[in-house]
mmCIF file of C-alpha atoms in Angstrom:
data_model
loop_
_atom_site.group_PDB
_atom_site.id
_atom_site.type_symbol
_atom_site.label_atom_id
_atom_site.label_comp_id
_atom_site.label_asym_id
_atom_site.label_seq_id
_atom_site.Cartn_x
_atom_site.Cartn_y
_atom_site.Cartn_z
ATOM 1 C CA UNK A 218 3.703 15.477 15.257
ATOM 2 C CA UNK A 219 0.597 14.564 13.533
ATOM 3 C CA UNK A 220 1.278 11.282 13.476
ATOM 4 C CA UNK A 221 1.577 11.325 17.171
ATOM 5 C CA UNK A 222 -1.641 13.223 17.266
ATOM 6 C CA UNK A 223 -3.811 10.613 14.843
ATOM 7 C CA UNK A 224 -2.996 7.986 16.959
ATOM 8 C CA UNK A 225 -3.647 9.340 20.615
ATOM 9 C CA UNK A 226 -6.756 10.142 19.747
ATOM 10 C CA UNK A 227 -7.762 6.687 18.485
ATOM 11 C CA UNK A 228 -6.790 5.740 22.424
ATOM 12 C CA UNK A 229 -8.885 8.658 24.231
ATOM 13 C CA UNK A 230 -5.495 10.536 25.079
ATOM 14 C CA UNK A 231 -5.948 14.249 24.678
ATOM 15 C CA UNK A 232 -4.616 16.825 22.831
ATOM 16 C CA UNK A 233 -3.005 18.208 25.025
ATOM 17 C CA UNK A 234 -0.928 15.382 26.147
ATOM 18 C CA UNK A 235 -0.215 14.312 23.027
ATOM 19 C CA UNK A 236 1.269 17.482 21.830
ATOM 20 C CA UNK A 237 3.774 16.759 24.919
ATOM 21 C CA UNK A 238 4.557 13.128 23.643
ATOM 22 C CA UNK A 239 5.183 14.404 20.369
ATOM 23 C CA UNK A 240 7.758 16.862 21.674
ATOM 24 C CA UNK A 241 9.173 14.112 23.903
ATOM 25 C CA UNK A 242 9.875 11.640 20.472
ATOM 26 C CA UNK A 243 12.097 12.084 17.960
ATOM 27 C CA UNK A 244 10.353 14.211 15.235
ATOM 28 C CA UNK A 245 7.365 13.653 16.618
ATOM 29 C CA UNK A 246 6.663 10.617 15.099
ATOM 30 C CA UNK A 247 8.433 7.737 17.036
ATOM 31 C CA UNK A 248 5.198 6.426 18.916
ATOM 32 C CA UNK A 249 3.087 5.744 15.666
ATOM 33 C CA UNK A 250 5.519 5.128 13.408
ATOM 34 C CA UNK A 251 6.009 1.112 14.165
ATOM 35 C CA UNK A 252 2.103 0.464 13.582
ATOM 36 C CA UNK A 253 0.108 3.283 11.317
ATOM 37 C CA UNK A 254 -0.426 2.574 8.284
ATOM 38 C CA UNK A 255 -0.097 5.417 6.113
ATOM 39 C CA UNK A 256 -2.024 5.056 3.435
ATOM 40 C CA UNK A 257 -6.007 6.459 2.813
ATOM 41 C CA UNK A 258 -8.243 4.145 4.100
ATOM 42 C CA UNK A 259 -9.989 3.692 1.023
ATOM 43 C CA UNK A 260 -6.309 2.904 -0.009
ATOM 44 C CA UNK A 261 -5.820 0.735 2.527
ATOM 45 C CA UNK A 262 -9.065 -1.594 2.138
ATOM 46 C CA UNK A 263 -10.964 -0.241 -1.470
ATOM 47 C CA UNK A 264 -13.765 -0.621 0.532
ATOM 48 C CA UNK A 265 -15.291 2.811 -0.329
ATOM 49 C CA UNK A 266 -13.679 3.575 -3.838
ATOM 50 C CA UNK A 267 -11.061 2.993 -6.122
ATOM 51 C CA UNK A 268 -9.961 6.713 -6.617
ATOM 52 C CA UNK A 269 -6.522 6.422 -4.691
ATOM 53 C CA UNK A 270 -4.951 4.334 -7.254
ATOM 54 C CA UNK A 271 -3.977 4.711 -11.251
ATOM 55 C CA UNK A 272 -2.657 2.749 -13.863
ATOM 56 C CA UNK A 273 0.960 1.901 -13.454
ATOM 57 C CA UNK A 274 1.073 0.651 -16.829
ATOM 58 C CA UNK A 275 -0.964 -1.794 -18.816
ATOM 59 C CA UNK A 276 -3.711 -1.839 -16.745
ATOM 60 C CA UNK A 277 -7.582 -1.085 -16.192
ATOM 61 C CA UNK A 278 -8.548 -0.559 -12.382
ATOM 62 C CA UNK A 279 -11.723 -0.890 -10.342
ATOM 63 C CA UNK A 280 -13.181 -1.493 -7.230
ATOM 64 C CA UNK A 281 -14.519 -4.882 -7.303
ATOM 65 C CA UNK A 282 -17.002 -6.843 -4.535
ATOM 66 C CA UNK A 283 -15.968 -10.566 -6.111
ATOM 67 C CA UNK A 284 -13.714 -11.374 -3.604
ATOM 68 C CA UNK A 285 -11.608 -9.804 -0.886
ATOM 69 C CA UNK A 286 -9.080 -10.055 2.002
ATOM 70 C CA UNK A 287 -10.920 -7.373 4.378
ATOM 71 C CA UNK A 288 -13.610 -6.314 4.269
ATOM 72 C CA UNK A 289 -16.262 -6.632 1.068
ATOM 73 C CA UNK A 290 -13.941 -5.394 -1.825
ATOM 74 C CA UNK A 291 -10.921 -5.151 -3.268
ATOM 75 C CA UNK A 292 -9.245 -3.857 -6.308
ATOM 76 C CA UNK A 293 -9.453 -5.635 -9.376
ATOM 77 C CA UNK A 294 -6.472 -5.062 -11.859
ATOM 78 C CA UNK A 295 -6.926 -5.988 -15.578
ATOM 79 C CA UNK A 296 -4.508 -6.600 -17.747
ATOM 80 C CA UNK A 297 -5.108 -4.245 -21.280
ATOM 81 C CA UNK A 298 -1.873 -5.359 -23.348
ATOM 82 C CA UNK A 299 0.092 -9.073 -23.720
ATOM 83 C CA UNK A 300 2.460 -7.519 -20.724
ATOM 84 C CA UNK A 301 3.323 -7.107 -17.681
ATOM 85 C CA UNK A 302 0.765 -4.548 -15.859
ATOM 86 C CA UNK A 303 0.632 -2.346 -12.416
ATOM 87 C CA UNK A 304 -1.393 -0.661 -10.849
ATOM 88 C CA UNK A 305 -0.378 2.237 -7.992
ATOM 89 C CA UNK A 306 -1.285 4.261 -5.141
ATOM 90 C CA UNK A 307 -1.795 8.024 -5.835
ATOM 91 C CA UNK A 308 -1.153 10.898 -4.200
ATOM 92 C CA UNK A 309 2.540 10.492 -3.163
ATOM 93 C CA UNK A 310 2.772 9.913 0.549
ATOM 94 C CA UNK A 311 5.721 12.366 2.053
ATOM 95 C CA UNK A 312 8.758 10.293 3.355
ATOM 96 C CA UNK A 313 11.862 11.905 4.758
ATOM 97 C CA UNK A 314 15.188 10.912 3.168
ATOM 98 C CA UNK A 315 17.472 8.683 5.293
ATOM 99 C CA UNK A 316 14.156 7.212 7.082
ATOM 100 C CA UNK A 317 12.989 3.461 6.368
ATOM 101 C CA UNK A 318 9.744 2.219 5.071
ATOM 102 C CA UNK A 319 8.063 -1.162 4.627
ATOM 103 C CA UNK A 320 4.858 -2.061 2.217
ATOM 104 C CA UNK A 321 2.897 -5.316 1.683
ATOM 105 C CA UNK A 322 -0.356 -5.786 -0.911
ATOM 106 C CA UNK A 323 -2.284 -8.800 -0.518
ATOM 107 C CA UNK A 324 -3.306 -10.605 -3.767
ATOM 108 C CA UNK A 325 -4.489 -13.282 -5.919
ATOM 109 C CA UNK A 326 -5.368 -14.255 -9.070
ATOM 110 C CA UNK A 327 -9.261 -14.729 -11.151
ATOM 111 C CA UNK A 328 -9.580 -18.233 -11.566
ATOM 112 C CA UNK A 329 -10.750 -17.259 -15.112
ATOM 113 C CA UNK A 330 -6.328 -17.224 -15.463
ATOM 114 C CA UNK A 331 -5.134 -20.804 -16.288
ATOM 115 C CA UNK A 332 -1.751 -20.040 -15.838
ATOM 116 C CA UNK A 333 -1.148 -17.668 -13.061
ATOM 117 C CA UNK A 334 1.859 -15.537 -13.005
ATOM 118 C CA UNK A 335 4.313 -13.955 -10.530
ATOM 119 C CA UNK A 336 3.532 -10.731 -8.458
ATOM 120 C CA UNK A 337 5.164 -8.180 -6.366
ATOM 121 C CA UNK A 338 5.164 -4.822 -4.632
ATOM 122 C CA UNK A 339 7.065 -2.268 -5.599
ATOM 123 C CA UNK A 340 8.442 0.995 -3.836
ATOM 124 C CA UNK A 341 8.998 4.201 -6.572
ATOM 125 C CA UNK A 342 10.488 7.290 -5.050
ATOM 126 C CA UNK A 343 9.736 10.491 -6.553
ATOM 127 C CA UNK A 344 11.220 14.146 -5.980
ATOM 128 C CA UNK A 345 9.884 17.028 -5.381
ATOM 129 C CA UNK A 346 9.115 17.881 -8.811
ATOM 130 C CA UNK A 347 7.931 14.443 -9.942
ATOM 131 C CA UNK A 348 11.142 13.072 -10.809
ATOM 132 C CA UNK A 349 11.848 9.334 -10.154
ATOM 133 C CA UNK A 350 14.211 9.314 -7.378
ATOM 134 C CA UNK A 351 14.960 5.555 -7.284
ATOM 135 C CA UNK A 352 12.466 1.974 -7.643
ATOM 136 C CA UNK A 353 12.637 -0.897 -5.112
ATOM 137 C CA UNK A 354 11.327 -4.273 -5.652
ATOM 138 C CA UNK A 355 9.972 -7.312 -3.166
ATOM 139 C CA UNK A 356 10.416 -10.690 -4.282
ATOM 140 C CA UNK A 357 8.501 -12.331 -7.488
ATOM 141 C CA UNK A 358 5.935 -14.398 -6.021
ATOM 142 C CA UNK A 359 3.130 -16.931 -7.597
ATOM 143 C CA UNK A 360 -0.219 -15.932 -7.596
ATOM 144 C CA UNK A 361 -2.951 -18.305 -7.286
ATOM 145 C CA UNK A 362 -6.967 -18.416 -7.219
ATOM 146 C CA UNK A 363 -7.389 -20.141 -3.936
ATOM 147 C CA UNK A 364 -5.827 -17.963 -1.335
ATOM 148 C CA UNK A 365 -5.149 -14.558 -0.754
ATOM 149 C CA UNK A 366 -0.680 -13.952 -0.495
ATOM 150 C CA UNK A 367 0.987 -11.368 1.554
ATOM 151 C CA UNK A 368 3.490 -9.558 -1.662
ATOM 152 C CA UNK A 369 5.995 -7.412 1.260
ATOM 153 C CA UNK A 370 9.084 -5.357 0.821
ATOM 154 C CA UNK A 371 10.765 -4.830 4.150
ATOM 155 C CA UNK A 372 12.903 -2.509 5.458
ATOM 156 C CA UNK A 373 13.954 0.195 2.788
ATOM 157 C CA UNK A 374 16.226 3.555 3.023
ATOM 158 C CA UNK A 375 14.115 6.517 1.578
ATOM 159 C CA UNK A 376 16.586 7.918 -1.314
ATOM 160 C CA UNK A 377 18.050 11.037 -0.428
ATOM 161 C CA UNK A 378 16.601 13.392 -2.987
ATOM 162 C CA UNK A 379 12.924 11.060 -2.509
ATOM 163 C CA UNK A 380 10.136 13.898 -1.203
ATOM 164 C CA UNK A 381 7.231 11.539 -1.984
ATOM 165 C CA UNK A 382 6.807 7.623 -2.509
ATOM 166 C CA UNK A 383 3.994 5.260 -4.664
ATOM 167 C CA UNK A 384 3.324 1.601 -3.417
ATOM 168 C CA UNK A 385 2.670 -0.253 -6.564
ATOM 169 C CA UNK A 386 1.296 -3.567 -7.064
ATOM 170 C CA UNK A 387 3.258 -5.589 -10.201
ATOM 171 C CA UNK A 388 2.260 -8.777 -12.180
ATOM 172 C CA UNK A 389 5.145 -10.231 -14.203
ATOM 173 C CA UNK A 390 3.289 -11.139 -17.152
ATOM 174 C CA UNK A 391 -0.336 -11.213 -18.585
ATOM 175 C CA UNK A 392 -2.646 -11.794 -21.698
ATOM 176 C CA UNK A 393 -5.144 -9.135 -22.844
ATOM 177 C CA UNK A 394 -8.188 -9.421 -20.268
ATOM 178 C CA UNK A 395 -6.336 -11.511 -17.510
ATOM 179 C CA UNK A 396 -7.654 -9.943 -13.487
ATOM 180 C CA UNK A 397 -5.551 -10.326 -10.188
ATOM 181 C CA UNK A 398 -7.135 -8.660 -7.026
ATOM 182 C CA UNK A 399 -5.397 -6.541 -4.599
ATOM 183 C CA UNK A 400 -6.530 -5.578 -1.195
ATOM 184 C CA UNK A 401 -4.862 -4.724 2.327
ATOM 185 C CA UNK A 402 -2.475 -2.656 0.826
ATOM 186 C CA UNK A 403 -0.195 -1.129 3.545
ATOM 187 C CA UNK A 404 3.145 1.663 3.902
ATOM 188 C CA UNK A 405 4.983 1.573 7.174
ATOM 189 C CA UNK A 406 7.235 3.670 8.145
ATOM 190 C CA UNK A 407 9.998 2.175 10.450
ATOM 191 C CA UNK A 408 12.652 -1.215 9.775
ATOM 192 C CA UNK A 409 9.737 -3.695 10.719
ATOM 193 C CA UNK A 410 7.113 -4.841 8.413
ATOM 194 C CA UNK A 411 3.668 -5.039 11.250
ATOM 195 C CA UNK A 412 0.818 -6.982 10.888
ATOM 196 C CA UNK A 413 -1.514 -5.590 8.275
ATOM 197 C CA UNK A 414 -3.620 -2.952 9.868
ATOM 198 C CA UNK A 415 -6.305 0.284 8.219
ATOM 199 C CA UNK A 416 -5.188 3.480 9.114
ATOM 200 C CA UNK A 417 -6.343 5.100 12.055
ATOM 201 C CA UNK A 418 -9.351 7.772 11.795
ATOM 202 C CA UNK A 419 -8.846 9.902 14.754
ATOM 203 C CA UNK A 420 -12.286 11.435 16.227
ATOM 204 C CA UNK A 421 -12.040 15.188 16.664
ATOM 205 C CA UNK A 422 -9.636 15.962 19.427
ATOM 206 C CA UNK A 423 -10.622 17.767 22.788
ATOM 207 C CA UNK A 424 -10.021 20.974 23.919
#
């Protein structure tokens, strides 16, 4: 139901009421699930911090004002080895087995690169002990230095032993010192990718 509750609150409805919705929808969550984003907002936009994402592999992180999608940052991803590199959300964001998700990352390449490479975003699925429960993949996609590209994976089952998922943000192949920025990074739950949106900071809810 808290799903239910973050978002009636960003539309004045009370707590009250939306305690009854919540009852009145599957789980509780059928009447935010199409359109919250549930990622941190700092996730979400980097525009406060880098601290909700590590190193995937190969990879130095940070939150950099040089360019961005939304907003006045993004996160810059630097390649540390002659590999491919990723970097990741943190935190695991709870998913319930059986249910469908959808992620995108917007991203593009330092024109420093001469020869950009391909990019994608990845879904890995984790148990409840930290166990990789299974690893989706979007499609390869070039990268470029003029314009920012939507990287999506749509609709995806949860696995059934998955207690926890990681959006991840993959470039194919890089030299030592290569950059690609990421920003409007996004995890739906539900079998349609939305329109990019932050997550929703509910005020305090009445009484």
């Amino acid at each position: 139901g808290w799903l239910v509750l973050r978002r009636a609150a960003s539309v004045g409805i009370g707590r009250g009421t939306a305690l009854l919705l919540a009852a009145l929808t599957a789980g509780g969550t059928a009447l935010a699930a199409a359109s919250a984003n549930l990622l941190t907002v700092d996730q979400a936009t980097v525009e406060g911090s880098a601290s909700g994402f590590a190193n995937g592999y190969s990879a130095s992180l940070s939150r950099s004002t040089t360019v961005a999608s939304e907003g006045t940052a993004s996160l810059a991803v630097t390649a540390t080895a002659t590999a491919g590199m990723a970097a990741r959300t943190t935190g695991g964001i709870a998913v319930a087995p059986g249910s469908s998700v959808t992620a995108s990352v917007e991203a593009r390449v330092d024109p420093s690169v001469a020869s950009p490479s391909k990019a994608l975003v990845q879904l890995r699925f984790w148990t409840s002990t930290g166990a990789s429960a299974g690893v989706v993949n979007g499609s390869w996609t070039k990268m470029t230095a003029t314009s920012w590209t939507r990287l999506t994976k749509g609709a995806t089952t949860v696995p059934s032993t998955a207690a926890t998922v990681s959006v991840f943000f993959v470039v194919q192949s890089t030299s030592v010192g290569h950059r690609y920025y990421a920003d409007k990074w996004g995890l739906w739950s539900g079998t349609t990718l939305p329109t990019w949106s932050a997550p929703v900071t509910a005020p305090a809810p009445d009484t």
